[in-house]
PDB file of C-alpha atoms in Angstrom:
ATOM      1  CA  MET A 272     -20.136 -13.502 -23.454  1.00  0.00           C
ATOM      2  CA  ILE A 273     -20.044 -17.194 -24.324  1.00  0.00           C
ATOM      3  CA  ILE A 274     -19.943 -19.914 -21.642  1.00  0.00           C
ATOM      4  CA  VAL A 275     -18.672 -23.408 -22.435  1.00  0.00           C
ATOM      5  CA  SER A 276     -20.025 -26.164 -20.193  1.00  0.00           C
ATOM      6  CA  GLN A 277     -17.756 -28.257 -17.999  1.00  0.00           C
ATOM      7  CA  ASP A 278     -18.079 -31.293 -20.258  1.00  0.00           C
ATOM      8  CA  ARG A 279     -17.437 -29.081 -23.325  1.00  0.00           C
ATOM      9  CA  ASN A 280     -20.687 -30.262 -24.964  1.00  0.00           C
ATOM     10  CA  ILE A 281     -22.718 -27.061 -24.558  1.00  0.00           C
ATOM     11  CA  ILE A 282     -21.990 -23.502 -25.652  1.00  0.00           C
ATOM     12  CA  ILE A 283     -24.265 -20.826 -24.195  1.00  0.00           C
ATOM     13  CA  ASN A 284     -24.677 -17.212 -25.218  1.00  0.00           C
ATOM     14  CA  PHE A 285     -24.969 -15.452 -21.855  1.00  0.00           C
ATOM     15  CA  ASN A 286     -27.392 -12.948 -23.421  1.00  0.00           C
ATOM     16  CA  ASN A 287     -29.959 -15.784 -23.543  1.00  0.00           C
ATOM     17  CA  VAL A 288     -29.626 -16.714 -19.860  1.00  0.00           C
ATOM     18  CA  ALA A 289     -32.399 -15.620 -17.495  1.00  0.00           C
ATOM     19  CA  ASN A 290     -30.685 -16.837 -14.311  1.00  0.00           C
ATOM     20  CA  VAL A 291     -27.836 -18.945 -12.925  1.00  0.00           C
ATOM     21  CA  ASN A 292     -28.065 -20.860  -9.678  1.00  0.00           C
ATOM     22  CA  ILE A 293     -26.411 -23.534  -7.541  1.00  0.00           C
ATOM     23  CA  GLU A 294     -28.455 -26.585  -6.648  1.00  0.00           C
ATOM     24  CA  LYS A 295     -27.582 -29.466  -4.338  1.00  0.00           C
ATOM     25  CA  CYS A 296     -28.145 -32.662  -6.334  1.00  0.00           C
ATOM     26  CA  TYR A 297     -28.124 -36.192  -5.008  1.00  0.00           C
ATOM     27  CA  ASN A 298     -26.261 -38.605  -7.225  1.00  0.00           C
ATOM     28  CA  GLU A 299     -27.827 -41.772  -8.597  1.00  0.00           C
ATOM     29  CA  SER A 300     -26.456 -44.051  -5.850  1.00  0.00           C
ATOM     30  CA  LEU A 301     -29.358 -43.111  -3.511  1.00  0.00           C
ATOM     31  CA  ASN A 302     -26.800 -42.621  -0.740  1.00  0.00           C
ATOM     32  CA  LYS A 303     -27.793 -39.408   1.088  1.00  0.00           C
ATOM     33  CA  GLU A 304     -24.094 -38.626   1.523  1.00  0.00           C
ATOM     34  CA  ASP A 305     -23.439 -38.849  -2.222  1.00  0.00           C
ATOM     35  CA  PHE A 306     -24.268 -35.441  -3.659  1.00  0.00           C
ATOM     36  CA  SER A 307     -22.780 -32.599  -5.655  1.00  0.00           C
ATOM     37  CA  TYR A 308     -23.466 -28.945  -6.264  1.00  0.00           C
ATOM     38  CA  ASP A 309     -24.563 -28.274  -9.801  1.00  0.00           C
ATOM     39  CA  ILE A 310     -24.462 -24.931 -11.554  1.00  0.00           C
ATOM     40  CA  LEU A 311     -27.648 -24.584 -13.542  1.00  0.00           C
ATOM     41  CA  VAL A 312     -28.599 -21.944 -16.086  1.00  0.00           C
ATOM     42  CA  TYR A 313     -32.099 -21.147 -17.260  1.00  0.00           C
ATOM     43  CA  ILE A 314     -31.903 -20.443 -20.979  1.00  0.00           C
ATOM     44  CA  VAL A 315     -34.852 -18.440 -22.261  1.00  0.00           C
ATOM     45  CA  SER A 316     -35.516 -20.587 -25.338  1.00  0.00           C
ATOM     46  CA  SER A 317     -34.804 -24.057 -23.949  1.00  0.00           C
ATOM     47  CA  GLY A 318     -35.158 -24.146 -20.151  1.00  0.00           C
ATOM     48  CA  LEU A 319     -32.928 -25.417 -17.361  1.00  0.00           C
ATOM     49  CA  THR A 320     -29.497 -26.832 -18.212  1.00  0.00           C
ATOM     50  CA  ARG A 321     -26.666 -28.090 -15.993  1.00  0.00           C
ATOM     51  CA  ILE A 322     -23.334 -26.620 -17.077  1.00  0.00           C
ATOM     52  CA  ALA A 323     -21.082 -27.839 -14.253  1.00  0.00           C
ATOM     53  CA  LYS A 324     -20.857 -30.063 -11.190  1.00  0.00           C
ATOM     54  CA  TYR A 325     -18.668 -29.479  -8.117  1.00  0.00           C
ATOM     55  CA  GLN A 326     -18.042 -31.399  -4.904  1.00  0.00           C
ATOM     56  CA  THR A 327     -18.479 -28.421  -2.570  1.00  0.00           C
ATOM     57  CA  LYS A 328     -20.839 -25.476  -2.432  1.00  0.00           C
ATOM     58  CA  GLU A 329     -17.863 -23.191  -1.804  1.00  0.00           C
ATOM     59  CA  ARG A 330     -16.232 -24.182  -5.105  1.00  0.00           C
ATOM     60  CA  ALA A 331     -19.502 -23.671  -6.986  1.00  0.00           C
ATOM     61  CA  LYS A 332     -19.768 -20.178  -5.471  1.00  0.00           C
ATOM     62  CA  GLU A 333     -16.169 -19.396  -6.473  1.00  0.00           C
ATOM     63  CA  VAL A 334     -16.976 -20.338 -10.067  1.00  0.00           C
ATOM     64  CA  LEU A 335     -20.061 -18.095 -10.033  1.00  0.00           C
ATOM     65  CA  GLU A 336     -17.827 -15.246  -8.849  1.00  0.00           C
ATOM     66  CA  GLU A 337     -15.450 -15.924 -11.752  1.00  0.00           C
ATOM     67  CA  ILE A 338     -18.379 -15.731 -14.188  1.00  0.00           C
ATOM     68  CA  ILE A 339     -19.462 -12.402 -12.678  1.00  0.00           C
ATOM     69  CA  LYS A 340     -15.952 -10.968 -12.976  1.00  0.00           C
ATOM     70  CA  GLU A 341     -15.662 -12.099 -16.592  1.00  0.00           C
ATOM     71  CA  TYR A 342     -19.079 -10.654 -17.439  1.00  0.00           C
ATOM     72  CA  LEU A 343     -18.244  -7.308 -15.823  1.00  0.00           C
ATOM     73  CA  TYR A 344     -14.902  -7.201 -17.638  1.00  0.00           C
ATOM     74  CA  CYS A 345     -16.732  -7.724 -20.931  1.00  0.00           C
ATOM     75  CA  ASN A 346     -18.850  -4.657 -20.277  1.00  0.00           C
ATOM     76  CA  GLU A 347     -15.972  -2.309 -19.469  1.00  0.00           C
ATOM     77  CA  GLN A 348     -14.498   0.072 -22.041  1.00  0.00           C
ATOM     78  CA  ASP A 349     -11.436  -2.176 -22.420  1.00  0.00           C
ATOM     79  CA  CYS A 350     -13.540  -4.717 -24.340  1.00  0.00           C
ATOM     80  CA  MET A 351     -15.097  -2.198 -26.693  1.00  0.00           C
ATOM     81  CA  ASN A 352     -13.726  -1.443 -30.113  1.00  0.00           C
ATOM     82  CA  ASN A 353     -13.929   1.924 -31.842  1.00  0.00           C
ATOM     83  CA  ILE A 354     -17.562   1.489 -32.926  1.00  0.00           C
ATOM     84  CA  GLY A 355     -18.825   0.584 -29.449  1.00  0.00           C
ATOM     85  CA  TYR A 356     -19.394  -3.118 -30.107  1.00  0.00           C
ATOM     86  CA  VAL A 357     -18.574  -5.359 -27.125  1.00  0.00           C
ATOM     87  CA  GLN A 358     -16.398  -8.181 -28.368  1.00  0.00           C
ATOM     88  CA  ASN A 359     -17.377 -11.677 -27.271  1.00  0.00           C
ATOM     89  CA  ARG A 360     -15.348 -13.326 -24.570  1.00  0.00           C
ATOM     90  CA  ILE A 361     -15.356 -17.021 -23.752  1.00  0.00           C
ATOM     91  CA  TYR A 362     -15.586 -18.453 -20.239  1.00  0.00           C
ATOM     92  CA  GLU A 363     -14.901 -22.185 -19.952  1.00  0.00           C
ATOM     93  CA  MET A 364     -16.332 -23.837 -16.857  1.00  0.00           C
ATOM     94  CA  PRO A 365     -13.437 -25.249 -14.766  1.00  0.00           C
ATOM     95  CA  LYS A 366     -13.246 -29.013 -14.232  1.00  0.00           C
ATOM     96  CA  GLU A 367     -12.729 -28.684 -10.477  1.00  0.00           C
TER      97      GLU A 367
END
């Protein structure tokens, strides 16, 4: 499965991802109330990369659930052709 980052500048092969997590990040304003929830992936060859930013932790969790569903769908028989090769699917990170 391929994941396209929220800003559409990064394309990630999910086979190269070691983990995905949500991290609370304070924005540059230094205001403790000014923060977001970033979805970060750890790519085996290049390290930690932010692929999306959301205003609430709940929305970030919803997006992670969407990624899980898409990944599981890719591994079902419906995605396999007659030689057993799983066809690539693309998941684009939602803006909001």
